[in-house]
Every structure is written in structure tokens, then in C-alpha cells.
Amino acid sequence: MKPQPIQFATPTDEREELARAEIYGLLAQLFVAPPDAAFHAQLRVAPTEAPTPGGFLEPAWSEVVAAARRVPPDAVAAEYDALFLGVGRAEIFLYASFHLAGALNDRPLVELRADLRTLGLERADGVSETEDHIASLCEVMRFLIAGDDPEICNLEQQRRFFRIHLQTWAEALCAAIEAHPRADFYRAVAGFLRAFVEVETQGFDLID
């Protein structure tokens, strides 16, 4: 099934943009840490209708909700630790540099930091993850969509940032998660990320 591209919102229709920002925020929450009991409970009862008309994201989102209903919070936390933290070395790295350059803290991170400075963004005090963590990149996209500075938070900045810093490696991350034998809840999350990236890619292609 070919993804149905998101039709980017006009100034008179902001619901589509709000939905996109919320999805990026949700993905950031899911990847920065395993959902706590309250968040997990929300996922279990979440509606599974498509976030936007067209329905392409509905099957992938339904899988996330089904996984939350199937896998209890403590098992999700153990899965997150096994996949993304590990003892000594993570099984799967959530950092762009690793997937793009084969090593952490490599050139992709340097280039990302330069772009973030241009946008007036920097890592918050107390945050241990580097800026190329998938959760951080999703938060930047959420900001570029929902922020109130039109010189920074605009469609062209979204497209450029997405294509350079997310589109280039998200599929590789999703494939690594989906192939891991310990992945269950996060296999569903990876499927949702993959579907959303495909929709975003198609949407940005339409405005070239």
C-alpha cells in the first residue's frame, strides 16, 4: 500500500500541522524512555482511528496500542533497557551518527549541532543524550512545526531538517529494531515511526 502523503496545512487549517507536531512529540516520548505506568495506561485505551483522514497511519498506530495492551509496563521497561541501554554496549543505538557514520559522536553530530545553532537551539542542561538521539530530533521537528517564530518554524526549515537529519537514517533504525528478537512493544513503535516517516517524505516531495 502506497503511503498517502500528508497535505501540509494552509494558514486557515492548522489541524493537520497540530497532528504532525503531536505525533513527533509522541515518538520523542516513546524513544527517550520507556513509558511510565500512567503513559502506558493512556496507550492501552488510546483510540485507534487514523490521526488524519486517509488512514495510512491507522494500521501502524493500532499495532502500538495492541502492543501496549499485550505487554505490561515492567516488560516494556525491560525491553527498552535490553534494546537501547544494555550492559556496556547497547544492542541498538538511537543516534544518527552511528547509523550514518558507523560511530557515535561522529561528523553527523557535528553537522547537526551547527544546524541547531542556526535555529537558535541547544541541548538543555542535564540532558545526557547527544542531540542526534532520535527523540531529540523528533522534538526539533515538533518545534519547527508548532513554534511561533515564522522565520524559523516554517515548512522549508521542516523539510530541510527532516531530509538531512531524519530521513537519511530512520529506516535503518526501524529495520534494526524490527529485526531484533527481543523487540515486541518497540517493534510496533518502529513500525509506526517507519509509516510516519514515509508519509512525511511523500508530503515533502509534493512541495518540491
JSON list of C-alpha atoms in Angstrom, two decimals:
[
{"chain": "A", "resi": 1, "resn": "MET", "atom": "CA", "xyz": [0.00, 0.00, 0.00]},
{"chain": "A", "resi": 2, "resn": "LYS", "atom": "CA", "xyz": [1.45, 3.33, -1.03]},
{"chain": "A", "resi": 3, "resn": "PRO", "atom": "CA", "xyz": [1.54, 5.94, 1.76]},
{"chain": "A", "resi": 4, "resn": "GLN", "atom": "CA", "xyz": [-0.96, 8.74, 1.46]},
{"chain": "A", "resi": 5, "resn": "PRO", "atom": "CA", "xyz": [1.08, 11.93, 1.84]},
{"chain": "A", "resi": 6, "resn": "ILE", "atom": "CA", "xyz": [0.07, 14.45, 4.42]},
{"chain": "A", "resi": 7, "resn": "GLN", "atom": "CA", "xyz": [-1.33, 17.54, 2.80]},
{"chain": "A", "resi": 8, "resn": "PHE", "atom": "CA", "xyz": [0.52, 20.28, 4.63]},
{"chain": "A", "resi": 9, "resn": "ALA", "atom": "CA", "xyz": [-1.80, 22.75, 6.27]},
{"chain": "A", "resi": 10, "resn": "THR", "atom": "CA", "xyz": [-2.64, 26.18, 4.96]},
{"chain": "A", "resi": 11, "resn": "PRO", "atom": "CA", "xyz": [-2.75, 29.15, 7.35]},
{"chain": "A", "resi": 12, "resn": "THR", "atom": "CA", "xyz": [-6.54, 28.63, 7.63]},
{"chain": "A", "resi": 13, "resn": "ASP", "atom": "CA", "xyz": [-6.31, 24.94, 8.51]},
{"chain": "A", "resi": 14, "resn": "GLU", "atom": "CA", "xyz": [-3.92, 24.19, 11.36]},
{"chain": "A", "resi": 15, "resn": "ARG", "atom": "CA", "xyz": [-5.34, 20.84, 12.46]},
{"chain": "A", "resi": 16, "resn": "GLU", "atom": "CA", "xyz": [-3.04, 18.89, 10.15]},
{"chain": "A", "resi": 17, "resn": "GLU", "atom": "CA", "xyz": [0.01, 20.68, 11.47]},
{"chain": "A", "resi": 18, "resn": "LEU", "atom": "CA", "xyz": [-1.06, 20.13, 15.07]},
{"chain": "A", "resi": 19, "resn": "ALA", "atom": "CA", "xyz": [-1.48, 16.42, 14.37]},
{"chain": "A", "resi": 20, "resn": "ARG", "atom": "CA", "xyz": [2.01, 16.21, 12.89]},
{"chain": "A", "resi": 21, "resn": "ALA", "atom": "CA", "xyz": [3.53, 18.02, 15.85]},
{"chain": "A", "resi": 22, "resn": "GLU", "atom": "CA", "xyz": [1.73, 15.73, 18.28]},
{"chain": "A", "resi": 23, "resn": "ILE", "atom": "CA", "xyz": [2.99, 12.62, 16.52]},
{"chain": "A", "resi": 24, "resn": "TYR", "atom": "CA", "xyz": [6.57, 13.86, 16.66]},
{"chain": "A", "resi": 25, "resn": "GLY", "atom": "CA", "xyz": [6.09, 14.61, 20.35]},
{"chain": "A", "resi": 26, "resn": "LEU", "atom": "CA", "xyz": [4.66, 11.15, 20.96]},
{"chain": "A", "resi": 27, "resn": "LEU", "atom": "CA", "xyz": [7.56, 9.46, 19.19]},
{"chain": "A", "resi": 28, "resn": "ALA", "atom": "CA", "xyz": [10.01, 11.53, 21.24]},
{"chain": "A", "resi": 29, "resn": "GLN", "atom": "CA", "xyz": [8.32, 10.34, 24.44]},
{"chain": "A", "resi": 30, "resn": "LEU", "atom": "CA", "xyz": [8.41, 6.71, 23.37]},
{"chain": "A", "resi": 31, "resn": "PHE", "atom": "CA", "xyz": [12.08, 6.74, 22.41]},
{"chain": "A", "resi": 32, "resn": "VAL", "atom": "CA", "xyz": [13.59, 8.86, 25.15]},
{"chain": "A", "resi": 33, "resn": "ALA", "atom": "CA", "xyz": [12.49, 6.38, 27.85]},
{"chain": "A", "resi": 34, "resn": "PRO", "atom": "CA", "xyz": [10.04, 3.53, 28.30]},
{"chain": "A", "resi": 35, "resn": "PRO", "atom": "CA", "xyz": [6.51, 4.75, 29.08]},
{"chain": "A", "resi": 36, "resn": "ASP", "atom": "CA", "xyz": [5.78, 5.02, 32.78]},
{"chain": "A", "resi": 37, "resn": "ALA", "atom": "CA", "xyz": [2.63, 3.46, 34.24]},
{"chain": "A", "resi": 38, "resn": "ALA", "atom": "CA", "xyz": [0.44, 6.49, 33.53]},
{"chain": "A", "resi": 39, "resn": "PHE", "atom": "CA", "xyz": [1.64, 6.88, 29.93]},
{"chain": "A", "resi": 40, "resn": "HIS", "atom": "CA", "xyz": [1.34, 3.13, 29.35]},
{"chain": "A", "resi": 41, "resn": "ALA", "atom": "CA", "xyz": [-2.24, 3.20, 30.65]},
{"chain": "A", "resi": 42, "resn": "GLN", "atom": "CA", "xyz": [-3.06, 6.01, 28.21]},
{"chain": "A", "resi": 43, "resn": "LEU", "atom": "CA", "xyz": [-1.66, 3.98, 25.32]},
{"chain": "A", "resi": 44, "resn": "ARG", "atom": "CA", "xyz": [-3.76, 0.97, 26.31]},
{"chain": "A", "resi": 45, "resn": "VAL", "atom": "CA", "xyz": [-7.02, 2.92, 25.96]},
{"chain": "A", "resi": 46, "resn": "ALA", "atom": "CA", "xyz": [-5.98, 5.18, 23.09]},
{"chain": "A", "resi": 47, "resn": "PRO", "atom": "CA", "xyz": [-8.33, 5.35, 20.09]},
{"chain": "A", "resi": 48, "resn": "THR", "atom": "CA", "xyz": [-7.00, 3.61, 17.02]},
{"chain": "A", "resi": 49, "resn": "GLU", "atom": "CA", "xyz": [-8.72, 5.69, 14.36]},
{"chain": "A", "resi": 50, "resn": "ALA", "atom": "CA", "xyz": [-6.42, 7.38, 11.86]},
{"chain": "A", "resi": 51, "resn": "PRO", "atom": "CA", "xyz": [-4.87, 10.62, 13.19]},
{"chain": "A", "resi": 52, "resn": "THR", "atom": "CA", "xyz": [-5.68, 12.24, 9.82]},
{"chain": "A", "resi": 53, "resn": "PRO", "atom": "CA", "xyz": [-8.13, 11.41, 7.02]},
{"chain": "A", "resi": 54, "resn": "GLY", "atom": "CA", "xyz": [-6.81, 8.75, 4.69]},
{"chain": "A", "resi": 55, "resn": "GLY", "atom": "CA", "xyz": [-5.96, 6.06, 7.17]},
{"chain": "A", "resi": 56, "resn": "PHE", "atom": "CA", "xyz": [-2.39, 5.13, 6.24]},
{"chain": "A", "resi": 57, "resn": "LEU", "atom": "CA", "xyz": [-1.13, 5.57, 9.80]},
{"chain": "A", "resi": 58, "resn": "GLU", "atom": "CA", "xyz": [-4.08, 3.72, 11.34]},
{"chain": "A", "resi": 59, "resn": "PRO", "atom": "CA", "xyz": [-2.74, 0.14, 11.00]},
{"chain": "A", "resi": 60, "resn": "ALA", "atom": "CA", "xyz": [0.68, 1.08, 12.40]},
{"chain": "A", "resi": 61, "resn": "TRP", "atom": "CA", "xyz": [-0.85, 3.03, 15.28]},
{"chain": "A", "resi": 62, "resn": "SER", "atom": "CA", "xyz": [-3.25, 0.16, 16.01]},
{"chain": "A", "resi": 63, "resn": "GLU", "atom": "CA", "xyz": [-0.20, -2.09, 16.40]},
{"chain": "A", "resi": 64, "resn": "VAL", "atom": "CA", "xyz": [1.25, 0.27, 19.04]},
{"chain": "A", "resi": 65, "resn": "VAL", "atom": "CA", "xyz": [-2.00, 0.25, 21.01]},
{"chain": "A", "resi": 66, "resn": "ALA", "atom": "CA", "xyz": [-2.28, -3.53, 20.69]},
{"chain": "A", "resi": 67, "resn": "ALA", "atom": "CA", "xyz": [1.31, -3.93, 21.90]},
{"chain": "A", "resi": 68, "resn": "ALA", "atom": "CA", "xyz": [0.62, -1.70, 24.91]},
{"chain": "A", "resi": 69, "resn": "ARG", "atom": "CA", "xyz": [-2.38, -3.87, 25.77]},
{"chain": "A", "resi": 70, "resn": "ARG", "atom": "CA", "xyz": [-0.32, -7.05, 25.36]},
{"chain": "A", "resi": 71, "resn": "VAL", "atom": "CA", "xyz": [2.96, -6.06, 27.04]},
{"chain": "A", "resi": 72, "resn": "PRO", "atom": "CA", "xyz": [2.82, -4.84, 30.67]},
{"chain": "A", "resi": 73, "resn": "PRO", "atom": "CA", "xyz": [4.77, -1.73, 31.74]},
{"chain": "A", "resi": 74, "resn": "ASP", "atom": "CA", "xyz": [7.57, -3.62, 33.51]},
{"chain": "A", "resi": 75, "resn": "ALA", "atom": "CA", "xyz": [8.14, -5.78, 30.44]},
{"chain": "A", "resi": 76, "resn": "VAL", "atom": "CA", "xyz": [8.23, -2.70, 28.20]},
{"chain": "A", "resi": 77, "resn": "ALA", "atom": "CA", "xyz": [10.83, -1.14, 30.50]},
{"chain": "A", "resi": 78, "resn": "ALA", "atom": "CA", "xyz": [12.92, -4.32, 30.44]},
{"chain": "A", "resi": 79, "resn": "GLU", "atom": "CA", "xyz": [12.66, -4.41, 26.66]},
{"chain": "A", "resi": 80, "resn": "TYR", "atom": "CA", "xyz": [13.79, -0.79, 26.39]},
{"chain": "A", "resi": 81, "resn": "ASP", "atom": "CA", "xyz": [16.79, -1.50, 28.62]},
{"chain": "A", "resi": 82, "resn": "ALA", "atom": "CA", "xyz": [17.73, -4.61, 26.66]},
{"chain": "A", "resi": 83, "resn": "LEU", "atom": "CA", "xyz": [17.47, -2.93, 23.27]},
{"chain": "A", "resi": 84, "resn": "PHE", "atom": "CA", "xyz": [18.71, 0.60, 23.83]},
{"chain": "A", "resi": 85, "resn": "LEU", "atom": "CA", "xyz": [20.80, 0.62, 27.01]},
{"chain": "A", "resi": 86, "resn": "GLY", "atom": "CA", "xyz": [22.36, -2.77, 27.56]},
{"chain": "A", "resi": 87, "resn": "VAL", "atom": "CA", "xyz": [25.34, -3.56, 29.74]},
{"chain": "A", "resi": 88, "resn": "GLY", "atom": "CA", "xyz": [28.45, -1.88, 28.36]},
{"chain": "A", "resi": 89, "resn": "ARG", "atom": "CA", "xyz": [27.07, -1.51, 24.83]},
{"chain": "A", "resi": 90, "resn": "ALA", "atom": "CA", "xyz": [23.54, -1.05, 23.54]},
{"chain": "A", "resi": 91, "resn": "GLU", "atom": "CA", "xyz": [22.08, -3.64, 21.20]},
{"chain": "A", "resi": 92, "resn": "ILE", "atom": "CA", "xyz": [20.59, -0.85, 19.08]},
{"chain": "A", "resi": 93, "resn": "PHE", "atom": "CA", "xyz": [21.82, 2.73, 19.03]},
{"chain": "A", "resi": 94, "resn": "LEU", "atom": "CA", "xyz": [19.24, 5.51, 18.82]},
{"chain": "A", "resi": 95, "resn": "TYR", "atom": "CA", "xyz": [21.77, 8.02, 17.48]},
{"chain": "A", "resi": 96, "resn": "ALA", "atom": "CA", "xyz": [22.06, 9.27, 13.91]},
{"chain": "A", "resi": 97, "resn": "SER", "atom": "CA", "xyz": [25.87, 9.27, 13.95]},
{"chain": "A", "resi": 98, "resn": "PHE", "atom": "CA", "xyz": [26.02, 5.52, 14.49]},
{"chain": "A", "resi": 99, "resn": "HIS", "atom": "CA", "xyz": [23.68, 4.72, 11.61]},
{"chain": "A", "resi": 100, "resn": "LEU", "atom": "CA", "xyz": [25.15, 7.28, 9.22]},
{"chain": "A", "resi": 101, "resn": "ALA", "atom": "CA", "xyz": [28.86, 7.10, 10.06]},
{"chain": "A", "resi": 102, "resn": "GLY", "atom": "CA", "xyz": [29.24, 3.86, 11.99]},
{"chain": "A", "resi": 103, "resn": "ALA", "atom": "CA", "xyz": [30.39, 5.55, 15.19]},
{"chain": "A", "resi": 104, "resn": "LEU", "atom": "CA", "xyz": [28.93, 7.69, 17.94]},
{"chain": "A", "resi": 105, "resn": "ASN", "atom": "CA", "xyz": [29.73, 11.41, 18.16]},
{"chain": "A", "resi": 106, "resn": "ASP", "atom": "CA", "xyz": [30.87, 11.49, 14.54]},
{"chain": "A", "resi": 107, "resn": "ARG", "atom": "CA", "xyz": [30.50, 14.03, 11.75]},
{"chain": "A", "resi": 108, "resn": "PRO", "atom": "CA", "xyz": [26.68, 13.85, 11.52]},
{"chain": "A", "resi": 109, "resn": "LEU", "atom": "CA", "xyz": [26.51, 15.11, 15.11]},
{"chain": "A", "resi": 110, "resn": "VAL", "atom": "CA", "xyz": [28.89, 17.98, 14.34]},
{"chain": "A", "resi": 111, "resn": "GLU", "atom": "CA", "xyz": [26.79, 18.99, 11.35]},
{"chain": "A", "resi": 112, "resn": "LEU", "atom": "CA", "xyz": [23.59, 18.69, 13.38]},
{"chain": "A", "resi": 113, "resn": "ARG", "atom": "CA", "xyz": [24.95, 20.95, 16.10]},
{"chain": "A", "resi": 114, "resn": "ALA", "atom": "CA", "xyz": [25.82, 23.56, 13.52]},
{"chain": "A", "resi": 115, "resn": "ASP", "atom": "CA", "xyz": [22.27, 23.46, 12.16]},
{"chain": "A", "resi": 116, "resn": "LEU", "atom": "CA", "xyz": [20.82, 23.65, 15.66]},
{"chain": "A", "resi": 117, "resn": "ARG", "atom": "CA", "xyz": [22.88, 26.75, 16.40]},
{"chain": "A", "resi": 118, "resn": "THR", "atom": "CA", "xyz": [21.46, 28.34, 13.25]},
{"chain": "A", "resi": 119, "resn": "LEU", "atom": "CA", "xyz": [17.98, 27.59, 14.58]},
{"chain": "A", "resi": 120, "resn": "GLY", "atom": "CA", "xyz": [18.87, 29.02, 18.00]},
{"chain": "A", "resi": 121, "resn": "LEU", "atom": "CA", "xyz": [18.58, 25.62, 19.71]},
{"chain": "A", "resi": 122, "resn": "GLU", "atom": "CA", "xyz": [20.93, 23.81, 22.07]},
{"chain": "A", "resi": 123, "resn": "ARG", "atom": "CA", "xyz": [20.86, 20.80, 24.35]},
{"chain": "A", "resi": 124, "resn": "ALA", "atom": "CA", "xyz": [19.26, 21.54, 27.70]},
{"chain": "A", "resi": 125, "resn": "ASP", "atom": "CA", "xyz": [21.29, 21.30, 30.90]},
{"chain": "A", "resi": 126, "resn": "GLY", "atom": "CA", "xyz": [21.08, 17.87, 32.50]},
{"chain": "A", "resi": 127, "resn": "VAL", "atom": "CA", "xyz": [20.29, 16.00, 29.27]},
{"chain": "A", "resi": 128, "resn": "SER", "atom": "CA", "xyz": [22.70, 13.12, 28.83]},
{"chain": "A", "resi": 129, "resn": "GLU", "atom": "CA", "xyz": [21.74, 12.08, 25.30]},
{"chain": "A", "resi": 130, "resn": "THR", "atom": "CA", "xyz": [23.52, 13.82, 22.45]},
{"chain": "A", "resi": 131, "resn": "GLU", "atom": "CA", "xyz": [21.48, 15.92, 20.06]},
{"chain": "A", "resi": 132, "resn": "ASP", "atom": "CA", "xyz": [21.37, 13.21, 17.38]},
{"chain": "A", "resi": 133, "resn": "HIS", "atom": "CA", "xyz": [19.23, 10.91, 19.53]},
{"chain": "A", "resi": 134, "resn": "ILE", "atom": "CA", "xyz": [16.01, 10.06, 17.68]},
{"chain": "A", "resi": 135, "resn": "ALA", "atom": "CA", "xyz": [13.92, 11.55, 20.48]},
{"chain": "A", "resi": 136, "resn": "SER", "atom": "CA", "xyz": [15.80, 14.86, 20.28]},
{"chain": "A", "resi": 137, "resn": "LEU", "atom": "CA", "xyz": [15.37, 15.04, 16.52]},
{"chain": "A", "resi": 138, "resn": "CYS", "atom": "CA", "xyz": [11.64, 14.39, 16.84]},
{"chain": "A", "resi": 139, "resn": "GLU", "atom": "CA", "xyz": [11.44, 17.21, 19.40]},
{"chain": "A", "resi": 140, "resn": "VAL", "atom": "CA", "xyz": [13.17, 19.57, 16.98]},
{"chain": "A", "resi": 141, "resn": "MET", "atom": "CA", "xyz": [10.67, 18.67, 14.28]},
{"chain": "A", "resi": 142, "resn": "ARG", "atom": "CA", "xyz": [7.82, 19.26, 16.71]},
{"chain": "A", "resi": 143, "resn": "PHE", "atom": "CA", "xyz": [9.27, 22.69, 17.46]},
{"chain": "A", "resi": 144, "resn": "LEU", "atom": "CA", "xyz": [9.68, 23.56, 13.78]},
{"chain": "A", "resi": 145, "resn": "ILE", "atom": "CA", "xyz": [6.03, 22.69, 13.20]},
{"chain": "A", "resi": 146, "resn": "ALA", "atom": "CA", "xyz": [4.42, 24.16, 16.32]},
{"chain": "A", "resi": 147, "resn": "GLY", "atom": "CA", "xyz": [6.77, 27.01, 17.25]},
{"chain": "A", "resi": 148, "resn": "ASP", "atom": "CA", "xyz": [5.61, 30.60, 16.97]},
{"chain": "A", "resi": 149, "resn": "ASP", "atom": "CA", "xyz": [8.60, 32.17, 15.18]},
{"chain": "A", "resi": 150, "resn": "PRO", "atom": "CA", "xyz": [7.73, 32.06, 11.44]},
{"chain": "A", "resi": 151, "resn": "GLU", "atom": "CA", "xyz": [11.31, 32.83, 10.40]},
{"chain": "A", "resi": 152, "resn": "ILE", "atom": "CA", "xyz": [12.44, 29.57, 12.00]},
{"chain": "A", "resi": 153, "resn": "CYS", "atom": "CA", "xyz": [9.30, 27.48, 12.35]},
{"chain": "A", "resi": 154, "resn": "ASN", "atom": "CA", "xyz": [8.25, 27.14, 8.74]},
{"chain": "A", "resi": 155, "resn": "LEU", "atom": "CA", "xyz": [7.78, 24.47, 6.12]},
{"chain": "A", "resi": 156, "resn": "GLU", "atom": "CA", "xyz": [11.12, 24.98, 4.41]},
{"chain": "A", "resi": 157, "resn": "GLN", "atom": "CA", "xyz": [13.03, 24.57, 7.68]},
{"chain": "A", "resi": 158, "resn": "GLN", "atom": "CA", "xyz": [11.00, 21.45, 8.44]},
{"chain": "A", "resi": 159, "resn": "ARG", "atom": "CA", "xyz": [11.75, 19.96, 5.05]},
{"chain": "A", "resi": 160, "resn": "ARG", "atom": "CA", "xyz": [15.47, 20.69, 5.22]},
{"chain": "A", "resi": 161, "resn": "PHE", "atom": "CA", "xyz": [15.89, 19.39, 8.76]},
{"chain": "A", "resi": 162, "resn": "PHE", "atom": "CA", "xyz": [13.83, 16.27, 8.11]},
{"chain": "A", "resi": 163, "resn": "ARG", "atom": "CA", "xyz": [15.70, 15.36, 4.93]},
{"chain": "A", "resi": 164, "resn": "ILE", "atom": "CA", "xyz": [19.17, 15.85, 6.39]},
{"chain": "A", "resi": 165, "resn": "HIS", "atom": "CA", "xyz": [18.76, 14.65, 9.93]},
{"chain": "A", "resi": 166, "resn": "LEU", "atom": "CA", "xyz": [15.87, 12.14, 9.97]},
{"chain": "A", "resi": 167, "resn": "GLN", "atom": "CA", "xyz": [15.04, 10.75, 6.55]},
{"chain": "A", "resi": 168, "resn": "THR", "atom": "CA", "xyz": [18.64, 9.66, 6.00]},
{"chain": "A", "resi": 169, "resn": "TRP", "atom": "CA", "xyz": [18.66, 7.05, 8.77]},
{"chain": "A", "resi": 170, "resn": "ALA", "atom": "CA", "xyz": [15.20, 6.47, 10.25]},
{"chain": "A", "resi": 171, "resn": "GLU", "atom": "CA", "xyz": [14.56, 3.44, 8.04]},
{"chain": "A", "resi": 172, "resn": "ALA", "atom": "CA", "xyz": [17.81, 1.81, 9.17]},
{"chain": "A", "resi": 173, "resn": "LEU", "atom": "CA", "xyz": [16.86, 2.35, 12.80]},
{"chain": "A", "resi": 174, "resn": "CYS", "atom": "CA", "xyz": [13.39, 0.90, 12.25]},
{"chain": "A", "resi": 175, "resn": "ALA", "atom": "CA", "xyz": [14.82, -2.13, 10.45]},
{"chain": "A", "resi": 176, "resn": "ALA", "atom": "CA", "xyz": [17.27, -2.80, 13.29]},
{"chain": "A", "resi": 177, "resn": "ILE", "atom": "CA", "xyz": [14.51, -2.67, 15.90]},
{"chain": "A", "resi": 178, "resn": "GLU", "atom": "CA", "xyz": [12.07, -4.77, 13.89]},
{"chain": "A", "resi": 179, "resn": "ALA", "atom": "CA", "xyz": [14.70, -7.46, 13.32]},
{"chain": "A", "resi": 180, "resn": "HIS", "atom": "CA", "xyz": [15.76, -7.78, 16.96]},
{"chain": "A", "resi": 181, "resn": "PRO", "atom": "CA", "xyz": [14.43, -10.92, 18.67]},
{"chain": "A", "resi": 182, "resn": "ARG", "atom": "CA", "xyz": [13.79, -9.08, 21.94]},
{"chain": "A", "resi": 183, "resn": "ALA", "atom": "CA", "xyz": [11.65, -6.40, 20.30]},
{"chain": "A", "resi": 184, "resn": "ASP", "atom": "CA", "xyz": [7.92, -6.62, 20.92]},
{"chain": "A", "resi": 185, "resn": "PHE", "atom": "CA", "xyz": [6.42, -3.32, 22.03]},
{"chain": "A", "resi": 186, "resn": "TYR", "atom": "CA", "xyz": [9.20, -1.41, 20.31]},
{"chain": "A", "resi": 187, "resn": "ARG", "atom": "CA", "xyz": [8.76, -3.41, 17.12]},
{"chain": "A", "resi": 188, "resn": "ALA", "atom": "CA", "xyz": [5.31, -1.83, 16.93]},
{"chain": "A", "resi": 189, "resn": "VAL", "atom": "CA", "xyz": [6.74, 1.61, 17.75]},
{"chain": "A", "resi": 190, "resn": "ALA", "atom": "CA", "xyz": [9.34, 1.18, 14.99]},
{"chain": "A", "resi": 191, "resn": "GLY", "atom": "CA", "xyz": [6.59, 0.29, 12.55]},
{"chain": "A", "resi": 192, "resn": "PHE", "atom": "CA", "xyz": [4.73, 3.45, 13.46]},
{"chain": "A", "resi": 193, "resn": "LEU", "atom": "CA", "xyz": [7.87, 5.54, 13.07]},
{"chain": "A", "resi": 194, "resn": "ARG", "atom": "CA", "xyz": [8.53, 3.95, 9.68]},
{"chain": "A", "resi": 195, "resn": "ALA", "atom": "CA", "xyz": [4.98, 4.66, 8.48]},
{"chain": "A", "resi": 196, "resn": "PHE", "atom": "CA", "xyz": [5.10, 8.25, 9.69]},
{"chain": "A", "resi": 197, "resn": "VAL", "atom": "CA", "xyz": [8.47, 8.91, 8.05]},
{"chain": "A", "resi": 198, "resn": "GLU", "atom": "CA", "xyz": [7.12, 7.52, 4.77]},
{"chain": "A", "resi": 199, "resn": "VAL", "atom": "CA", "xyz": [4.12, 9.85, 4.97]},
{"chain": "A", "resi": 200, "resn": "GLU", "atom": "CA", "xyz": [6.29, 12.84, 5.81]},
{"chain": "A", "resi": 201, "resn": "THR", "atom": "CA", "xyz": [8.68, 12.01, 2.96]},
{"chain": "A", "resi": 202, "resn": "GLN", "atom": "CA", "xyz": [5.82, 11.86, 0.47]},
{"chain": "A", "resi": 203, "resn": "GLY", "atom": "CA", "xyz": [4.40, 15.13, 1.80]},
{"chain": "A", "resi": 204, "resn": "PHE", "atom": "CA", "xyz": [7.68, 16.99, 1.47]},
{"chain": "A", "resi": 205, "resn": "ASP", "atom": "CA", "xyz": [8.16, 15.55, -2.03]},
{"chain": "A", "resi": 206, "resn": "LEU", "atom": "CA", "xyz": [4.90, 17.14, -3.10]},
{"chain": "A", "resi": 207, "resn": "ILE", "atom": "CA", "xyz": [6.18, 20.65, -2.38]},
{"chain": "A", "resi": 208, "resn": "ASP", "atom": "CA", "xyz": [9.45, 20.35, -4.33]}
]
